[in-house]
XYZ file of N, CA and C in Angstrom:
285
model
N -4.413 5.074 18.550
C -2.846 5.429 18.640
C -2.727 5.627 18.159
N -1.740 7.644 18.816
C -0.847 7.792 18.578
C 0.183 7.203 17.625
N 0.219 8.188 16.684
C 1.763 8.625 15.362
C 1.913 9.299 15.078
N 3.518 9.059 14.673
C 3.516 10.726 13.834
C 4.518 9.811 11.918
N 3.346 10.625 10.898
C 3.304 10.415 9.557
C 3.919 11.717 9.743
N 4.842 11.754 8.561
C 6.125 13.000 7.446
C 5.565 14.004 8.661
N 6.267 14.260 10.347
C 6.355 15.259 11.197
C 5.003 15.380 11.202
N 3.648 14.736 11.360
C 2.844 15.562 12.139
C 2.151 13.962 12.986
N 1.737 14.482 13.248
C 0.846 13.498 15.315
C -0.451 12.889 14.564
N -1.036 12.151 14.476
C -2.153 11.316 14.408
C -2.779 10.977 15.423
N -3.922 10.685 15.451
C -4.637 9.673 16.459
C -5.523 8.909 15.600
N -4.857 7.487 15.424
C -5.215 6.251 14.254
C -5.923 5.037 15.434
N -7.626 5.112 14.304
C -7.917 3.988 16.140
C -8.795 3.759 13.906
N -8.317 1.773 14.918
C -8.442 1.338 12.783
C -9.429 0.706 12.542
N -11.539 1.661 13.610
C -12.265 1.121 12.978
C -12.501 2.164 11.837
N -11.930 3.254 12.219
C -12.152 4.242 11.931
C -11.205 4.916 10.099
N -10.403 3.766 10.285
C -9.183 3.677 8.684
C -9.960 2.775 8.344
N -10.613 1.673 8.537
C -11.591 0.560 7.566
C -13.092 1.649 7.030
N -13.330 2.605 8.590
C -14.806 3.202 7.446
C -13.380 3.808 6.408
N -12.849 5.099 7.090
C -12.895 6.050 5.337
C -12.133 4.707 4.446
N -11.510 3.588 4.078
C -11.895 3.337 3.096
C -12.905 2.934 2.827
N -13.801 1.920 3.213
C -14.596 1.313 2.334
C -15.516 1.326 1.665
N -15.344 2.400 1.191
C -16.063 3.529 -0.797
C -15.240 3.695 -1.743
N -13.788 3.358 -1.642
C -12.771 3.285 -2.077
C -12.071 2.244 -3.218
N -12.425 2.263 -3.708
C -11.493 0.976 -5.482
C -10.035 0.879 -4.883
N -9.524 -0.600 -4.831
C -8.520 -0.645 -4.648
C -7.271 -0.230 -5.407
N -6.735 0.450 -5.620
C -5.684 0.772 -6.903
C -4.462 -0.548 -7.446
N -4.336 -0.753 -8.309
C -3.643 -1.793 -8.696
C -2.061 -1.764 -7.751
N -1.385 -2.416 -7.061
C 0.244 -2.745 -6.480
C 0.927 -2.716 -6.748
N 2.551 -2.312 -7.146
C 2.905 -3.194 -6.904
C 4.373 -3.066 -6.032
N 3.214 -1.912 -4.921
C 4.718 -2.171 -4.300
C 3.784 -3.004 -2.691
N 4.349 -2.535 -1.540
C 3.669 -3.393 -0.336
C 2.226 -2.541 -0.164
N 1.262 -3.839 -0.034
C -0.057 -3.699 0.479
C -0.493 -3.651 1.098
N -2.127 -3.447 1.569
C -1.723 -3.792 3.441
C -3.799 -4.851 2.878
N -4.434 -4.957 3.983
C -5.700 -6.138 3.920
C -6.378 -5.090 4.539
N -7.803 -4.736 4.141
C -8.508 -3.689 5.048
C -9.772 -4.096 4.773
N -10.075 -4.256 5.395
C -11.644 -5.138 5.744
C -11.438 -6.886 4.562
N -12.411 -6.581 3.790
C -11.919 -7.573 2.540
C -10.940 -7.664 1.474
N -11.134 -5.841 1.108
C -9.326 -5.668 0.472
C -8.223 -5.789 0.337
N -7.469 -5.279 -0.856
C -5.923 -5.261 -0.446
C -5.599 -3.838 -1.102
N -4.989 -3.048 -1.186
C -5.181 -1.469 -0.961
C -3.291 -1.650 -1.246
N -2.398 -0.684 -1.945
C -1.980 -0.345 -1.942
C -1.427 0.200 -0.251
N -0.362 0.212 0.103
C 0.013 1.381 1.268
C 0.101 2.370 1.290
N 0.195 2.728 0.049
C 0.508 4.168 -0.244
C -0.648 4.792 0.048
N -2.004 4.511 -0.771
C -3.334 4.955 -1.260
C -4.491 5.411 0.489
N -3.534 4.018 0.937
C -4.991 4.404 2.143
C -3.526 5.358 3.291
N -2.528 5.307 3.110
C -1.644 6.363 3.420
C -3.136 7.761 2.951
N -2.391 8.098 2.395
C -2.662 9.326 0.710
C -4.304 9.376 2.240
N -5.329 8.593 1.732
C -6.916 8.922 2.298
C -7.158 9.130 3.576
N -6.283 8.264 4.074
C -6.582 8.518 6.133
C -5.245 9.731 6.687
N -4.800 10.504 6.123
C -3.489 11.393 6.456
C -4.115 12.363 5.542
N -5.369 11.925 4.282
C -5.321 13.669 3.427
C -3.892 14.510 3.371
N -2.539 13.375 2.859
C -1.867 14.377 2.854
C -0.899 13.369 1.398
N -0.029 14.436 0.575
C 0.236 13.964 -1.054
C 1.461 12.692 0.176
N 1.203 11.483 -1.245
C 1.928 10.845 -1.157
C 3.722 10.959 -1.112
N 3.899 11.499 -1.485
C 5.553 12.297 -1.695
C 5.789 12.974 0.072
N 4.809 12.717 0.312
C 5.426 13.839 2.031
C 5.297 12.849 3.225
N 4.974 11.205 2.890
C 5.210 10.120 3.948
C 6.318 8.737 3.467
N 6.051 7.955 3.619
C 7.409 6.783 3.340
C 6.593 5.770 3.310
N 6.643 4.349 2.695
C 5.867 3.522 2.593
C 5.578 3.131 3.931
N 7.296 3.260 5.141
C 7.683 2.657 5.968
C 6.946 3.048 6.864
N 6.269 4.490 7.001
C 5.470 5.889 7.870
C 4.726 4.857 8.222
N 4.174 4.318 7.136
C 2.534 4.108 6.303
C 2.186 2.337 7.838
N 3.318 1.808 6.980
C 3.463 0.225 6.826
C 3.521 -0.165 8.644
N 4.693 1.040 9.614
C 4.658 0.852 10.907
C 2.710 1.306 11.394
N 2.478 2.343 10.968
C 1.220 2.171 11.394
C 0.239 1.525 11.388
N 0.179 1.198 10.559
C -0.904 0.111 9.518
C -0.990 -0.901 10.505
N 0.546 -1.846 10.491
C 0.332 -2.769 11.563
C 0.208 -2.994 12.628
N 1.009 -0.872 13.242
C 0.447 -1.995 14.636
C -0.524 -1.593 14.908
N -2.364 -0.872 14.333
C -3.023 -0.642 14.386
C -3.293 -1.887 14.413
N -2.627 -2.734 13.775
C -3.153 -4.649 13.744
C -4.076 -4.925 11.604
N -3.532 -4.278 11.268
C -3.727 -4.924 10.231
C -2.583 -5.578 9.163
N -2.478 -6.060 8.557
C -2.034 -6.779 7.766
C -1.142 -6.763 6.566
N 0.177 -6.700 6.642
C 0.951 -5.488 4.955
C 1.895 -7.151 4.938
N 1.634 -6.854 3.106
C 2.039 -7.722 2.478
C 3.667 -6.884 1.426
N 4.347 -7.931 1.207
C 5.126 -7.634 0.215
C 4.673 -7.568 -0.503
N 5.660 -6.577 -1.545
C 5.513 -6.805 -2.886
C 5.875 -8.238 -3.833
N 4.759 -8.717 -4.822
C 4.843 -9.386 -5.563
C 6.140 -10.139 -6.456
N 7.331 -10.813 -6.526
C 7.684 -10.694 -7.273
C 7.342 -10.609 -8.624
N 8.034 -10.293 -9.558
C 7.385 -9.724 -11.361
C 7.511 -11.613 -12.081
N 6.655 -11.173 -12.931
C 7.057 -12.836 -13.240
C 7.273 -13.301 -14.071
N 8.938 -14.526 -14.251
C 9.416 -14.532 -15.516
C 9.169 -14.477 -16.430
N 10.381 -13.953 -17.005
C 10.437 -14.189 -18.743
C 9.624 -15.202 -19.435
N 9.834 -15.512 -20.640
C 9.515 -17.222 -21.506
C 10.333 -17.219 -22.193
N 10.905 -18.012 -20.928
C 11.974 -19.018 -21.839
C 11.954 -19.612 -23.823
N 13.192 -19.042 -24.176
C 12.994 -19.682 -25.729
C 13.826 -20.618 -25.997
N 13.390 -21.625 -26.578
C 14.347 -22.449 -26.888
C 15.160 -22.629 -28.413
N 16.412 -23.780 -27.739
C 17.574 -22.877 -28.463
C 17.064 -23.045 -30.092
N 17.945 -22.250 -30.553
C 17.180 -21.942 -32.061
C 16.164 -20.789 -32.823
N 15.728 -20.331 -31.239
C 14.369 -19.976 -31.882
C 15.174 -18.427 -31.837
N 14.154 -16.843 -31.898
C 15.071 -16.253 -31.879
C 13.420 -15.245 -30.508
N 14.205 -14.056 -30.411
C 12.294 -13.420 -29.052
C 10.804 -13.888 -29.261
N 11.023 -14.411 -31.122
C 9.720 -14.182 -31.717
C 9.278 -14.894 -31.725
N 9.962 -16.458 -31.212
C 9.399 -17.693 -30.899
C 9.274 -18.073 -32.565
N 10.289 -17.516 -33.049
C 10.427 -17.928 -35.031
C 11.047 -18.796 -34.984
C-alpha cells in the first residue's frame, strides 16, 4: 500500500511490517498503540522502525492511519489510574 508519512512516500506491506517488528522488544507505551502479531507496540516505535525516520519527523495520526489501512488494530491510550482516596481526617500520608 502506498502512503505518505512525513511528506515521503512509502510502499508498506503488512507482512513486511510484521517482519520488521519481529525481533523488536515493545517499549512501555503511554500513547496510542498497535498490535503487530501477538505484541502491542507504541505507534511511534513502529513508525520509527518501519520508516527509519526520527519520531519527530512524523505524527501519531500519520502512522495510525497507515497502520489501520494495512489492517492492524490500533488502541487508544489507557486512562491513568485514579489517585487513592484518603478518608476524612487523614492526610496524604495516611496518618
